[in-house]
Coordinates of C-alpha atoms and ligand atoms in Angstrom, one line a residue:
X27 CA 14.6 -5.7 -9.2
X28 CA 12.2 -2.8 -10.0
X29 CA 12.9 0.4 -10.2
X30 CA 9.6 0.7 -7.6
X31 CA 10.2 -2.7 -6.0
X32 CA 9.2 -2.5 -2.0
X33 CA 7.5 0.9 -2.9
X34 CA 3.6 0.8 -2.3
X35 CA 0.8 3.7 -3.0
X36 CA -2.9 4.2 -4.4
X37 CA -4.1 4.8 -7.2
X38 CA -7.6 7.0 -7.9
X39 CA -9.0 7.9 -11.2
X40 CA -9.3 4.3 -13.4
X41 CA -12.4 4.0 -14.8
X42 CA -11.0 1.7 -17.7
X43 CA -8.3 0.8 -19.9
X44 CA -7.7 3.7 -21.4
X45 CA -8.0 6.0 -18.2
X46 CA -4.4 8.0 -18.0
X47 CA -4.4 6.7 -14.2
X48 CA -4.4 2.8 -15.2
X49 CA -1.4 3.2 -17.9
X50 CA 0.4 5.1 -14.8
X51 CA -0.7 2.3 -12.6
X52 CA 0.7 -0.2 -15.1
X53 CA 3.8 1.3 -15.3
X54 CA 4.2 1.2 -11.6
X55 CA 3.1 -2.2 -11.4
X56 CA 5.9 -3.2 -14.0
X57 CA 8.5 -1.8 -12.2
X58 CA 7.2 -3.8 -9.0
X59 CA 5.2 -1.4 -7.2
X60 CA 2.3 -2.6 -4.8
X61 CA -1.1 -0.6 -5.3
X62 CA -4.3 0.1 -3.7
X63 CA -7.3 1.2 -6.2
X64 CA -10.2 3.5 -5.5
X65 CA -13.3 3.2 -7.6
X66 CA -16.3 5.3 -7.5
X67 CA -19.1 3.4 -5.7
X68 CA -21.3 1.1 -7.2
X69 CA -21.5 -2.0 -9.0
X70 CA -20.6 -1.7 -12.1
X71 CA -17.5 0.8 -11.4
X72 CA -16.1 -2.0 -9.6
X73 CA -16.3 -4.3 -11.7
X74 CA -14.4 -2.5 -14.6
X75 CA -11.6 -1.7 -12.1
X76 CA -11.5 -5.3 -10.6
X77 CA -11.0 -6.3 -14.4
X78 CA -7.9 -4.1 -14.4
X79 CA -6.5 -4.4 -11.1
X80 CA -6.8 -8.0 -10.2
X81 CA -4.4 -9.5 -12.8
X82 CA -1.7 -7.0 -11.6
X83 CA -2.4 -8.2 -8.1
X84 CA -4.1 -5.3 -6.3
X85 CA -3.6 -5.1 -2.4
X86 CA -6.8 -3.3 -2.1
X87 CA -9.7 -2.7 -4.4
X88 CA -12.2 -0.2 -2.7
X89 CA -15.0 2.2 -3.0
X90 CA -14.3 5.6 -2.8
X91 CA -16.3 9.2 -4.0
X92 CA -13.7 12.0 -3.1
X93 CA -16.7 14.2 -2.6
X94 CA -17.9 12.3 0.8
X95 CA -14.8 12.6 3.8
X96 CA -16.5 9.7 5.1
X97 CA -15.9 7.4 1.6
X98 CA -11.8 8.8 1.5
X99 CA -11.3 8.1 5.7
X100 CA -12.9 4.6 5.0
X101 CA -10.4 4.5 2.2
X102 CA -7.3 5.1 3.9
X103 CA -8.8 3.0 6.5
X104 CA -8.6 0.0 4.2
X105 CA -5.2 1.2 2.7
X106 CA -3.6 1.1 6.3
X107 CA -4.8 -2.5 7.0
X108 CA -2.9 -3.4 3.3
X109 CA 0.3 -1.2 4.1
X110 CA 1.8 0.3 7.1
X111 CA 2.9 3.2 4.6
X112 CA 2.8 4.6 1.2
X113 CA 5.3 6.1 -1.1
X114 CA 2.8 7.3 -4.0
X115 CA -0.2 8.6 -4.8
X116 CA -2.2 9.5 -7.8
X117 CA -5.2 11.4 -8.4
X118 CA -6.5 11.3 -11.8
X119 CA -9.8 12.5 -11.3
X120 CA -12.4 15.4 -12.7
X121 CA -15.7 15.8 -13.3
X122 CA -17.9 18.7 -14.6
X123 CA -21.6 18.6 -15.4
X124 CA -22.9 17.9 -19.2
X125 CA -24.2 21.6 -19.0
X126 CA -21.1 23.1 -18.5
X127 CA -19.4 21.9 -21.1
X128 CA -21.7 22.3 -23.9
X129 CA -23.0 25.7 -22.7
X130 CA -20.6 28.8 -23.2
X131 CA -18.2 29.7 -20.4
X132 CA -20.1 32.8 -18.9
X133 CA -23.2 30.7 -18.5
X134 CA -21.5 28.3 -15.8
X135 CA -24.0 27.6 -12.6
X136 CA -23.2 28.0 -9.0
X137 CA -23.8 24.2 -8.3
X138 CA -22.0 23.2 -11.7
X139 CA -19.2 25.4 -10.8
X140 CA -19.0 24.0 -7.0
X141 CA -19.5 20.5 -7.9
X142 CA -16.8 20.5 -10.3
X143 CA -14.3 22.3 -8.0
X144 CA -14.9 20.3 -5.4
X145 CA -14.1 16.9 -7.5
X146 CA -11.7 18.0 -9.7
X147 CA -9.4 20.4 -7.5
X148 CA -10.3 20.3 -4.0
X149 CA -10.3 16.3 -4.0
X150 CA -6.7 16.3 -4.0
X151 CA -6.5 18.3 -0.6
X152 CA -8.9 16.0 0.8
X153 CA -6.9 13.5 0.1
X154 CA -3.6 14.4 1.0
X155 CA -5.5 15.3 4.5
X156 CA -6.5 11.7 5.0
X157 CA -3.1 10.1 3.7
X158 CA -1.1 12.0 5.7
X159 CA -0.2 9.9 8.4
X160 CA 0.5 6.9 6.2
X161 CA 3.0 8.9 3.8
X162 CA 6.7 8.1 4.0
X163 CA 9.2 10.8 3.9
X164 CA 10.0 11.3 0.3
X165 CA 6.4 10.1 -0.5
X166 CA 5.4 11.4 -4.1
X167 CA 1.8 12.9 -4.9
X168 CA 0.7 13.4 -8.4
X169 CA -2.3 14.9 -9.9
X170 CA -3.1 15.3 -13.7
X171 CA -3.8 19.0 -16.0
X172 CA -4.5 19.9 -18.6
X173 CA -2.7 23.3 -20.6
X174 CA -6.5 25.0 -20.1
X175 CA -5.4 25.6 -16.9
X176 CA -3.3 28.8 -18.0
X177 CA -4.5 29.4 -21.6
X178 CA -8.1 29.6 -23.2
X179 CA -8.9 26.2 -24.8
X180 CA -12.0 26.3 -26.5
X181 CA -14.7 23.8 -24.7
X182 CA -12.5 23.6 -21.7
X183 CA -14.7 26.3 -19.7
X184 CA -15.3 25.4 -16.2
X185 CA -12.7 22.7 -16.6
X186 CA -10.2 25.2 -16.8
X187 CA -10.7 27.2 -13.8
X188 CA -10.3 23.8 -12.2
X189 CA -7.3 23.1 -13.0
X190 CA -6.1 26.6 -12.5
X191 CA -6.8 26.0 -8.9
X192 CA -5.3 22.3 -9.1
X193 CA -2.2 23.8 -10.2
X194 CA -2.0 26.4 -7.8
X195 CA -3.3 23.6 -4.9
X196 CA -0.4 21.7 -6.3
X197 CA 2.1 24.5 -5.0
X198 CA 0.5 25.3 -1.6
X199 CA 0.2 21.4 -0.7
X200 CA 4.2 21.2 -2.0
X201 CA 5.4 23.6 0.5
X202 CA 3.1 22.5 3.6
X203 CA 3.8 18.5 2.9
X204 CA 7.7 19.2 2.3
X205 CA 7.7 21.4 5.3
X206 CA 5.7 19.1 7.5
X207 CA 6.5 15.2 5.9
X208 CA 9.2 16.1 3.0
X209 CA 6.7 14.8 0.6
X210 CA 6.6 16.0 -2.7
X211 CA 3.4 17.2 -4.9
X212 CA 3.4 17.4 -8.5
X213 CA 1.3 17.5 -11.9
X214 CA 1.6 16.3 -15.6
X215 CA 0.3 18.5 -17.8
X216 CA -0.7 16.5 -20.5
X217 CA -1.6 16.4 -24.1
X218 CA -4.8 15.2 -25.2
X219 CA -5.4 11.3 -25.2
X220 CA -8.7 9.8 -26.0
X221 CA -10.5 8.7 -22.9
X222 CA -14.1 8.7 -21.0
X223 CA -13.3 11.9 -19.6
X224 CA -12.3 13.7 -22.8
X225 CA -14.7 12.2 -25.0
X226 CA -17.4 14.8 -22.8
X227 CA -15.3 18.1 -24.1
X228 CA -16.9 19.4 -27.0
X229 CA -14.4 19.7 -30.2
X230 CA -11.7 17.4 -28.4
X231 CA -11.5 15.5 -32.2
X232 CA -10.3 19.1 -33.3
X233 CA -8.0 19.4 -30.6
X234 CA -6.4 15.7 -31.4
X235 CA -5.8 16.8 -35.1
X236 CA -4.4 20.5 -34.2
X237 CA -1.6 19.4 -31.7
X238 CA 0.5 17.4 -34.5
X239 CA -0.1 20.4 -36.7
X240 CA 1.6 22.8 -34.3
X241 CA 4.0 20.9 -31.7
X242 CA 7.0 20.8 -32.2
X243 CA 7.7 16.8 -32.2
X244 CA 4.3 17.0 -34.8
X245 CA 2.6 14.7 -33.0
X246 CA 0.4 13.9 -29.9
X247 CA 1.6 12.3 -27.2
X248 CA 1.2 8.2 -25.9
X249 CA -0.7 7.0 -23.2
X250 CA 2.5 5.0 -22.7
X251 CA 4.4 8.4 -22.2
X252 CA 1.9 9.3 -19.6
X253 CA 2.7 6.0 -17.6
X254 CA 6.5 7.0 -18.1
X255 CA 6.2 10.3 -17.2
X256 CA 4.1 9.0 -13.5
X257 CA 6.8 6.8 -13.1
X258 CA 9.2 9.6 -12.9
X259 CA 7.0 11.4 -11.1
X260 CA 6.1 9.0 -8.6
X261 CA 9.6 7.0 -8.2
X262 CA 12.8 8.7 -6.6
X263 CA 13.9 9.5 -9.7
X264 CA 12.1 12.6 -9.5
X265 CA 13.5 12.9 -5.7
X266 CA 14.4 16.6 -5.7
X267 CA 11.2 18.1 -8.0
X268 CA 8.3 19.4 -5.9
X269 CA 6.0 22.0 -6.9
X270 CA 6.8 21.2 -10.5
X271 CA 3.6 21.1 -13.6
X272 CA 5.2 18.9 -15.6
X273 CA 4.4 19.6 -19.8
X274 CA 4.0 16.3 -21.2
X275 CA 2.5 17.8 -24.7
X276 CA 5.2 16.9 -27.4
X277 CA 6.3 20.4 -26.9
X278 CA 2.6 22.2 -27.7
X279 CA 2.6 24.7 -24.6
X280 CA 6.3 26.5 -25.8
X281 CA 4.8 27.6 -29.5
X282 CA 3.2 30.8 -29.4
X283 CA 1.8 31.1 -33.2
Ligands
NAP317 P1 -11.1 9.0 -17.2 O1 -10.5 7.7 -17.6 O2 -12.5 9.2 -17.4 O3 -10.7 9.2 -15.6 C1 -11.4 10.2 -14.8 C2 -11.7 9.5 -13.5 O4 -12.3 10.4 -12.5 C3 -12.7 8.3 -13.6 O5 -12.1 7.2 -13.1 C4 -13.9 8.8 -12.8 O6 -14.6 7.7 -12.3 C5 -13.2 9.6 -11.8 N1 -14.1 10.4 -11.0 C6 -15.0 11.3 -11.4 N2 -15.8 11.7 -10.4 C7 -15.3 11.1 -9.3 C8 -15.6 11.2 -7.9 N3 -16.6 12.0 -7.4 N4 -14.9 10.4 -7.0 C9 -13.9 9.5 -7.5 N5 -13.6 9.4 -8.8 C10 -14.3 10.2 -9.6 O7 -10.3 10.2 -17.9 P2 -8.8 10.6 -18.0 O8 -8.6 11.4 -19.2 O9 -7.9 9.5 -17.7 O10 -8.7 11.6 -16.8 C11 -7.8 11.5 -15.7 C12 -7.2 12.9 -15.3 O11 -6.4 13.3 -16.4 C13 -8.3 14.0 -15.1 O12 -7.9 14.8 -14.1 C14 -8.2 14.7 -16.5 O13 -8.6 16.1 -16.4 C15 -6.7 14.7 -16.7 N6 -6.2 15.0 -18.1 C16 -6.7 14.3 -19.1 C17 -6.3 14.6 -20.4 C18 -6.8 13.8 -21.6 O14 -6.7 14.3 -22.7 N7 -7.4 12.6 -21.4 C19 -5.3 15.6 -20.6 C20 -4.9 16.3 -19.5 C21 -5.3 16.0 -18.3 P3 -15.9 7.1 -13.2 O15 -15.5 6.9 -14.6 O16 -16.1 5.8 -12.5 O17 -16.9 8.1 -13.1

């Protein structure tokens, strides 16, 4: 038996193998979790995911932009006819325009700014609105940042603000979904790791080699770690944390020189 045997949720944010969400959904998988996948619409989007999440025997594999209410209701929709309930959910998802990351900070559009907001931090209330009548009490919600959240991180620009207001949605949806559900919201705060999404922030090689240099394990982090650290985040093991951004950065956010 499986530390998530019985346990089902969904998983949003795998674009491919290397996506942080698919080594948490792996994890989860290996520990006997059932899971429902969301995949940005379109042909080729599914396809990548299907690749992933078929072998591990995906309940549902279905479209869904987290910017349209109408794509996450038909979502849930789907989830509902796979489980009566869920006991996870993971948002691993973030966008910002090309533009935004190459230009300096104080140059950010309006559109840029809202669009980015809107996927990368506001997606997560959406869909904790949606999922709220499926989740089971002591149903775990986690979301992924990043340490540009609370500190400058050169490149980071827009993204950073983001995930400022991530975090701080992460503590306002804690205390409304404990109060209303006892569910619990958290985030992992982690290190870099070489994916799609980080491949588009400008210096994120120089970031790689600086974090060995300066942490105090000397090292980055695994994208195995990640999917341990989900697993504790998502699994009752975590059963009393809510609220909580979780540093998963081989100890780079304590140093201060
Ligand atoms: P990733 O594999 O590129 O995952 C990002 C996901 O967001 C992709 O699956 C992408 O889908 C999805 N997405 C973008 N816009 C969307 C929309 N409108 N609707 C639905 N899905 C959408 O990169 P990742 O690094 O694993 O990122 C996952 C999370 O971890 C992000 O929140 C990221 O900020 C965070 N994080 C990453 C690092 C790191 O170093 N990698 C560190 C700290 C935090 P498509 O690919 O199909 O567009």
């Amino acid at each position: 038996m499986g530390l998530m045997t019985g346990k089902q949720g969904v998983i949003f944010g795998v674009a491919n193998d290397h996506s942080l969400a698919w080594h948490i959904a792996e994890r989860l998988h290996r520990e006997g979790a059932a899971l429902a996948f969301a995949h940005l619409p379109g042909e080729k989007m599914e396809r990548r995911v299907r690749m992933l999440a078929e072998p591990i025997g995906a309940k549902v594999i279905h479209p869904c932009d987290v910017t349209k209410d109408a794509d996450v209701e038909a979502f849930f929709a789907r989830v509902r006819e796979a489980f009566d309930k869920i006991d996870f959910l993971v948002h691993a998802v973030a966008f910002a325009s090309r533009d935004s990351l190459t230009n300096r900070f104080w140059q950010t559009g309006r559109e840029d700014f809202r669009q980015a907001m809107d996927i990368s931090a506001y997606s997560l209330i959406a869909l904790c609105q949606k999922a709220f009548h499926l989740f089971n009490e002591n149903a775990s919600v986690l979301t992924l940042t990043y340490l540009g959240a609370v500190k400058f991180m050169p490149g980071y620009n827009v993204m950073g603000v983001c995930k400022a207001a991530l975090e701080s949605t992460v503590r306002y949806l804690a205390a409304d979904l404990g109060d209303l559900r006892r569910v619990r919201v958290n985030a992992i705060s982690a290190g870099p790791v070489r994916t799609l999404s980080s491949a588009g922030i400008s210096g994120f090689d120089k970031v790689l080699t600086h974090y060995p240099t300066k942490s105090p394990l000397h090292r980055n982090i695994t994208p195995e770690e990640v999917g341990n650290t989900g697993l504790y985040l998502c699994s009752d093991l975590s059963s009393g944390v809510t609220g909580e951004v979780h540093y998963l950065d081989a100890g780079y956010n304590i140093v201060g020189w």
